[in-house]
Coordinates of C-alpha atoms and ligand atoms in Angstrom, one line a residue:
X1 CA -37.2 52.9 59.6
X2 CA -37.4 49.5 61.6
X3 CA -34.9 46.8 60.8
X4 CA -33.8 44.0 63.4
X5 CA -30.3 45.1 63.7
X6 CA -28.5 47.9 62.4
X7 CA -27.8 48.8 58.8
X8 CA -24.0 48.3 58.0
X9 CA -23.0 51.7 55.9
X10 CA -19.4 49.9 55.7
X11 CA -17.7 48.4 52.7
X12 CA -17.8 45.0 53.9
X13 CA -18.5 43.0 56.2
X14 CA -22.0 44.6 54.9
X15 CA -25.8 44.2 55.5
X16 CA -26.5 41.1 53.6
X17 CA -30.4 40.0 52.3
X18 CA -32.6 38.0 54.7
X19 CA -32.4 35.0 52.6
X20 CA -28.6 35.1 52.3
X21 CA -28.3 35.1 56.1
X22 CA -30.7 31.9 56.1
X23 CA -28.9 30.2 53.5
X24 CA -26.2 29.6 56.3
X25 CA -28.9 27.6 58.6
X26 CA -27.4 24.0 57.6
X27 CA -24.3 22.1 57.7
X28 CA -22.5 20.8 54.7
X29 CA -19.6 18.0 54.3
X30 CA -17.0 19.6 52.1
X31 CA -16.1 16.2 50.4
X32 CA -19.7 15.6 49.4
X33 CA -20.9 15.7 45.9
X34 CA -23.6 18.8 46.8
X35 CA -21.1 21.0 48.1
X36 CA -18.5 20.2 45.4
X37 CA -21.2 21.5 43.0
X38 CA -21.8 24.6 45.0
X39 CA -18.2 25.3 44.7
X40 CA -18.0 24.4 40.7
X41 CA -21.5 27.0 40.4
X42 CA -20.0 29.8 42.4
X43 CA -16.7 29.6 40.4
X44 CA -18.6 29.6 36.7
X45 CA -21.0 32.4 37.9
X46 CA -18.1 34.7 39.1
X47 CA -16.5 34.0 35.5
X48 CA -19.7 35.0 34.0
X49 CA -20.1 38.2 35.7
X50 CA -16.3 38.9 34.6
X51 CA -17.2 38.4 31.1
X52 CA -14.8 35.4 30.3
X53 CA -17.1 34.1 27.5
X54 CA -13.9 32.2 25.9
X55 CA -12.9 30.5 28.8
X56 CA -9.3 32.1 28.8
X57 CA -9.7 32.8 32.6
X58 CA -10.4 30.5 35.7
X59 CA -12.0 31.4 38.9
X60 CA -10.0 29.9 42.4
X61 CA -11.8 30.7 45.8
X62 CA -9.6 31.0 48.6
X63 CA -10.1 30.8 52.3
X64 CA -9.6 33.9 54.4
X65 CA -10.6 37.6 54.1
X66 CA -9.8 39.9 50.9
X67 CA -6.0 40.4 52.3
X68 CA -5.5 36.7 51.7
X69 CA -6.3 36.7 48.3
X70 CA -4.3 40.0 47.6
X71 CA -1.1 38.0 48.9
X72 CA -1.8 35.0 47.4
X73 CA -2.0 36.8 43.7
X74 CA 1.3 38.7 44.5
X75 CA 3.1 35.7 45.6
X76 CA 1.9 33.4 43.1
X77 CA 2.1 35.5 40.0
X78 CA 5.0 38.2 41.0
X79 CA 7.9 35.8 40.1
X80 CA 10.8 35.7 42.5
X81 CA 12.9 37.9 40.3
X82 CA 10.0 39.9 39.1
X83 CA 9.5 43.7 39.9
X84 CA 6.1 45.3 40.5
X85 CA 5.1 48.9 40.1
X86 CA 2.4 49.6 42.8
X87 CA 0.0 52.5 42.3
X88 CA -0.9 53.3 45.7
X89 CA -3.4 56.1 46.6
X90 CA -4.8 55.0 49.8
X91 CA -4.3 52.2 52.6
X92 CA -5.3 49.4 50.1
X93 CA -2.5 50.1 47.9
X94 CA -0.2 50.5 50.8
X95 CA -0.9 47.4 51.9
X96 CA 0.0 45.9 48.7
X97 CA 3.6 47.5 48.8
X98 CA 3.8 45.8 52.5
X99 CA 2.9 42.6 51.3
X100 CA 5.5 42.7 48.4
X101 CA 7.7 43.6 51.1
X102 CA 6.8 40.9 53.3
X103 CA 7.1 38.5 50.1
X104 CA 10.5 39.9 49.4
X105 CA 9.3 40.6 45.8
X106 CA 11.2 44.3 44.6
X107 CA 8.7 46.9 44.0
X108 CA 8.2 50.4 43.0
X109 CA 5.5 52.5 44.8
X110 CA 3.9 55.2 42.7
X111 CA 2.1 57.0 45.4
X112 CA -0.3 59.8 44.6
X113 CA -1.7 60.4 48.2
X114 CA -5.1 60.2 49.6
X115 CA -7.3 61.2 46.9
X116 CA -5.4 61.8 43.6
X117 CA -5.7 58.8 41.0
X118 CA -2.5 57.5 39.5
X119 CA -2.8 58.3 35.6
X120 CA -1.8 57.0 32.3
X121 CA 0.9 59.4 31.4
X122 CA 2.6 59.0 34.8
X123 CA 2.7 55.2 34.6
X124 CA 4.2 55.2 31.3
X125 CA 7.0 57.4 32.4
X126 CA 7.7 55.0 34.8
X127 CA 7.4 51.9 32.8
X128 CA 10.0 53.7 30.4
X129 CA 12.2 54.9 33.3
X130 CA 12.5 51.2 34.6
X131 CA 12.6 48.6 31.7
X132 CA 12.7 45.8 34.4
X133 CA 9.2 46.2 35.9
X134 CA 7.3 43.2 34.9
X135 CA 3.8 43.9 36.8
X136 CA 1.8 46.8 37.0
X137 CA -0.5 46.4 40.5
X138 CA -3.5 48.9 41.0
X139 CA -6.6 49.3 43.2
X140 CA -9.7 49.5 41.2
X141 CA -11.8 51.5 44.0
X142 CA -9.4 52.5 46.4
X143 CA -11.9 52.4 49.6
X144 CA -9.9 54.5 52.0
X145 CA -11.4 57.4 50.1
X146 CA -14.0 56.0 47.8
X147 CA -11.9 56.8 44.9
X148 CA -12.8 54.9 41.7
X149 CA -9.1 54.8 39.9
X150 CA -8.8 55.1 36.0
X151 CA -8.6 51.3 35.3
X152 CA -9.0 51.1 31.6
X153 CA -6.1 53.9 31.0
X154 CA -4.1 51.8 33.7
X155 CA -4.5 48.9 31.8
X156 CA -3.9 50.3 28.2
X157 CA -0.9 51.7 29.1
X158 CA 0.4 48.2 30.7
X159 CA -0.5 46.6 27.6
X160 CA 0.9 49.0 25.5
X161 CA 4.5 48.6 27.0
X162 CA 4.1 44.7 27.4
X163 CA 3.9 44.7 31.2
X164 CA 1.3 42.5 33.1
X165 CA -1.5 44.0 35.1
X166 CA -2.9 42.5 38.7
X167 CA -5.8 44.1 40.2
X168 CA -7.3 44.5 43.7
X169 CA -11.3 44.9 42.5
X170 CA -11.9 43.6 46.2
X171 CA -14.6 46.4 46.3
X172 CA -15.7 47.3 42.8
X173 CA -16.3 43.7 41.1
X174 CA -19.9 42.8 40.8
X175 CA -21.0 46.5 40.6
X176 CA -18.3 48.6 38.6
X177 CA -17.6 47.1 35.1
X178 CA -14.5 44.7 35.1
X179 CA -15.0 42.7 31.7
X180 CA -12.0 40.8 31.1
X181 CA -12.9 40.7 27.0
X182 CA -12.0 44.6 27.3
X183 CA -9.8 44.8 30.1
X184 CA -6.5 43.3 29.7
X185 CA -5.3 41.8 32.7
X186 CA -3.3 38.7 34.2
X187 CA -5.4 38.5 37.2
X188 CA -7.6 40.4 39.6
X189 CA -9.1 39.7 43.2
X190 CA -12.5 40.3 44.8
X191 CA -13.8 38.7 48.0
X192 CA -17.0 37.5 49.1
X193 CA -18.5 40.6 51.5
X194 CA -18.3 43.2 49.1
X195 CA -20.5 43.9 45.8
X196 CA -22.0 40.4 45.7
X197 CA -23.0 40.8 48.9
X198 CA -22.0 37.4 50.9
X199 CA -20.7 37.1 54.2
X200 CA -17.2 37.1 54.9
X201 CA -15.1 34.1 55.1
X202 CA -13.1 33.8 51.4
X203 CA -12.3 35.6 48.5
X204 CA -11.4 34.5 44.9
X205 CA -8.8 35.1 42.2
X206 CA -9.9 35.6 38.7
X207 CA -6.7 34.8 36.3
X208 CA -5.8 33.8 33.2
X209 CA -5.6 30.1 32.6
X210 CA -2.0 30.6 31.2
X211 CA -0.9 32.7 34.1
X212 CA -2.3 30.0 36.5
X213 CA -0.1 27.3 34.9
X214 CA 2.7 29.6 34.8
X215 CA 2.7 30.3 38.7
X216 CA 3.4 26.4 39.7
X217 CA 6.4 26.7 42.0
X218 CA 6.2 30.3 42.2
X219 CA 4.2 30.9 45.8
X220 CA 6.4 31.2 48.5
X221 CA 3.4 29.8 50.8
X222 CA 1.6 26.7 50.5
X223 CA -1.8 28.2 52.0
X224 CA -1.5 30.9 49.7
X225 CA -0.3 29.1 46.7
X226 CA -3.0 29.9 43.7
X227 CA -1.6 27.5 41.3
X228 CA -2.0 24.6 43.9
X229 CA -5.4 25.6 44.8
X230 CA -6.5 25.7 41.4
X231 CA -5.0 22.6 40.2
X232 CA -6.6 20.7 43.3
X233 CA -9.8 22.3 42.7
X234 CA -9.8 21.3 39.1
X235 CA -8.6 17.7 39.7
X236 CA -11.1 17.1 42.9
X237 CA -13.7 19.6 42.8
X238 CA -12.9 20.3 46.5
X239 CA -10.9 23.4 48.3
X240 CA -7.4 22.0 49.6
X241 CA -8.2 22.9 53.1
X242 CA -11.4 23.5 55.2
X243 CA -13.6 25.4 53.2
X244 CA -15.9 28.1 55.0
X245 CA -19.1 25.9 53.9
X246 CA -21.8 28.1 55.3
X247 CA -20.0 31.5 53.8
X248 CA -19.9 29.3 50.3
X249 CA -24.0 28.6 50.6
X250 CA -24.4 32.4 51.4
X251 CA -22.6 33.3 48.7
X252 CA -24.4 31.1 46.5
X253 CA -27.7 32.6 47.3
X254 CA -26.1 36.2 47.3
X255 CA -25.1 35.4 43.5
X256 CA -28.8 34.3 43.0
X257 CA -29.8 37.8 44.1
X258 CA -27.4 39.4 42.1
X259 CA -28.4 37.6 39.0
X260 CA -32.0 38.7 39.7
X261 CA -30.8 42.3 40.3
X262 CA -29.9 42.3 36.7
X263 CA -26.3 41.3 37.2
X264 CA -23.6 43.8 37.3
X265 CA -25.6 46.7 35.5
X266 CA -28.5 46.2 38.0
X267 CA -26.0 46.4 40.8
X268 CA -24.3 49.2 39.8
X269 CA -27.7 51.2 39.1
X270 CA -28.9 50.7 42.7
X271 CA -25.5 51.9 44.4
X272 CA -25.5 54.6 42.1
X273 CA -29.0 55.7 43.0
X274 CA -28.0 54.9 46.5
X275 CA -25.0 57.6 46.3
X276 CA -26.8 60.3 44.7
X277 CA -29.3 60.0 47.3
X278 CA -26.7 60.0 50.0
X279 CA -24.6 63.1 48.5
X280 CA -27.8 65.0 47.8
X281 CA -28.9 65.0 51.3
X282 CA -25.8 65.3 53.0
X283 CA -25.1 68.5 50.9
X284 CA -28.5 69.6 52.1
X285 CA -27.1 69.5 55.5
X286 CA -23.6 71.1 54.7
X287 CA -21.7 68.5 54.4
X288 CA -19.0 68.2 51.6
X289 CA -17.7 65.2 50.2
X290 CA -14.2 64.8 49.6
X291 CA -13.9 63.9 46.0
X292 CA -15.3 65.5 43.1
X293 CA -17.9 63.8 40.9
X294 CA -15.6 62.5 38.4
X295 CA -13.7 60.5 40.7
X296 CA -16.8 59.6 43.0
X297 CA -17.6 56.0 43.3
X298 CA -20.7 54.4 44.1
X299 CA -19.3 52.3 46.5
X300 CA -18.3 54.4 49.6
X301 CA -18.4 57.9 50.1
X302 CA -15.7 60.1 52.3
X303 CA -17.3 63.4 53.9
X304 CA -15.2 66.3 55.3
X305 CA -16.1 66.5 59.0
X306 CA -18.0 69.6 60.0
X307 CA -15.6 72.7 61.0
X308 CA -18.2 73.5 63.9
X309 CA -16.1 72.8 67.4
X310 CA -19.3 70.8 68.7
X311 CA -18.8 68.0 65.9
X312 CA -17.1 65.1 67.4
X313 CA -17.0 62.1 65.6
X314 CA -17.4 59.2 68.6
X315 CA -20.6 61.0 69.9
X316 CA -21.6 61.2 66.1
X317 CA -21.1 57.7 65.7
X318 CA -22.8 56.8 68.7
X319 CA -25.7 58.9 67.9
X320 CA -25.9 57.4 64.4
X321 CA -26.0 54.1 65.7
X322 CA -28.5 54.5 68.3
X323 CA -30.9 55.4 65.3
X324 CA -29.9 51.9 63.5
X325 CA -27.1 53.0 61.3
X326 CA -23.1 51.9 61.8
X327 CA -21.0 54.4 59.6
X328 CA -17.2 54.3 59.2
X329 CA -14.3 56.4 60.4
X330 CA -12.3 58.2 58.0
X331 CA -8.9 57.0 56.6
X332 CA -7.1 59.7 55.5
X333 CA -3.7 61.0 56.5
X334 CA -4.4 64.6 56.8
X335 CA -8.1 65.9 56.7
X336 CA -10.7 65.0 59.0
X337 CA -13.4 62.8 57.5
X338 CA -15.8 60.2 57.9
X339 CA -17.2 57.4 55.3
X340 CA -20.7 56.2 54.4
X341 CA -20.8 53.0 52.4
X342 CA -23.4 52.8 49.5
X343 CA -23.1 49.0 49.1
X344 CA -25.0 46.2 50.7
X345 CA -28.8 45.2 51.0
X346 CA -29.8 49.0 50.8
X347 CA -31.9 51.1 48.8
X348 CA -32.7 54.7 48.3
X349 CA -35.2 54.7 51.3
X350 CA -32.7 53.5 53.5
X351 CA -30.2 56.3 52.2
X352 CA -32.8 58.9 53.3
X353 CA -33.0 57.3 56.7
X354 CA -29.4 57.8 57.0
X355 CA -29.3 61.8 56.1
X356 CA -32.4 61.9 58.5
X357 CA -30.2 60.3 61.3
X358 CA -27.4 62.5 60.4
X359 CA -29.4 65.5 60.7
X360 CA -30.7 64.2 64.3
X361 CA -27.0 63.6 65.3
X362 CA -26.0 67.1 64.3
X363 CA -28.8 68.5 66.2
X364 CA -28.2 66.5 69.3
X365 CA -24.3 67.4 69.2
X366 CA -25.5 71.1 68.9
X367 CA -23.6 71.6 65.4
X368 CA -25.4 74.2 63.6
X369 CA -23.8 73.9 60.0
X370 CA -22.0 70.7 58.7
X371 CA -19.5 72.6 56.2
X372 CA -16.0 71.5 56.4
X373 CA -13.1 74.0 57.3
X374 CA -12.2 76.4 54.5
X375 CA -8.7 74.8 54.5
X376 CA -10.0 71.6 53.7
X377 CA -12.2 72.2 50.9
X378 CA -9.9 74.7 49.6
X379 CA -7.0 71.7 49.3
X380 CA -9.5 69.9 47.5
X381 CA -10.0 72.5 45.1
X382 CA -6.6 72.8 44.6
X383 CA -6.4 69.1 43.7
X384 CA -9.2 69.8 41.2
X385 CA -7.4 72.4 39.4
X386 CA -4.2 70.2 39.4
X387 CA -6.0 67.4 38.0
X388 CA -7.7 69.5 34.8
X389 CA -4.1 70.7 34.0
X390 CA -2.4 67.5 34.3
X391 CA -4.5 65.1 32.3
X392 CA -6.0 65.2 28.8
X393 CA -9.4 63.0 28.5
X394 CA -11.1 62.5 31.8
X395 CA -10.8 58.7 32.6
X396 CA -13.6 56.3 31.7
X397 CA -15.1 56.0 35.1
X398 CA -18.6 57.2 34.0
X399 CA -20.5 54.9 35.4
X400 CA -23.4 54.4 32.6
X401 CA -24.3 50.9 33.1
Ligands
PLP1 C1 -11.9 45.2 51.9 C2 -10.8 45.4 51.2 C3 -9.9 44.7 50.8 C4 -9.7 43.5 51.8 O1 -9.5 43.8 53.0 P1 -9.7 42.4 54.1 O2 -10.2 43.3 55.6 O3 -8.6 41.6 54.2 O4 -11.2 41.8 53.5 C5 -8.6 45.0 49.8 N1 -8.6 45.8 48.9 C6 -9.6 46.7 49.1 C7 -9.8 47.9 47.9 C8 -10.8 46.4 49.8 O5 -12.0 47.3 50.0

């Protein structure tokens, strides 16, 4: 395994292709026609990935990290007298609630904990009980655990009750299907440094044109006003304020590679293979993934920390890094865990290298077996049972491309 710099097994920033990095080796004038053409191209290509063949939607890129786009979407589309139902099952869902609190928007949080998905029946009950809920906000892939939330059933129940849907598809869009022809939503957001495999610097809001029009004057913030960014971009071809020119140039190249790989289905196929190689290899070492197959995304996998007292995450991390792999700490509130990402310019060979490095790190730490504490695995078994009982059909997260 030779690679000039460590592989990032993290959900963004992530490992980018050599040509994506190389695309940043020149400067662009933000007002220049060449750069305006690049902006127009990236907007068009993102709408294509979203399946917007009828031109009902538009794409508004916005400076900043992904959270800036989430905040811009919420502040621009949830009216000041609106009421948002936030479906939270991890850190990013909680951040949506925190953002709404900062914005002074009324919100109700339906929190299903660290690793339970929100289900349509619960959303329906909440929408019936609180008639003044105007918007449902959901995270597509909750990157804290790697759970793929059942977007299709949430969208269906939201539409059936005449409410509006806003989606944080940050870590899913570009790899997991999100097609506006079949998924009724007002808007969703993602960012440059996730499944499209660009570098950090901006995100984008994809929203219905009518929703963008109606957002005039709603935002509390100038910099995060999606309507104003949209209106200016359509009128002048320019970003309102200094754009991240190098990140945009890198993104254009990343989009080219995305198309070359077969678009969203091609990317999903590679990430799925990465995940399957990773999970099979880790299992052989004794590691157990947190989530059962039904909910496990091809984006990032959470593993229980081994129960063996010789295991120490910091030392494990350092040993992995020394072998060229940057992994990610866990983000669960009640169990010890760590995460390994499947996204970025990585393939199955890299994942096999990750597993070999994990085996080496366990040996170096003197961990004899990587099995989790029985209590942790037991908690998960109980979770599986409760899911089986509480829901009818399994969600449409089967990832056949
Ligand atoms: C990465 C990510 C974000 C945005 O995080 P930033 O650090 O602001 O880029 C938001 N939601 C989800 C689900 C994410 O994975």
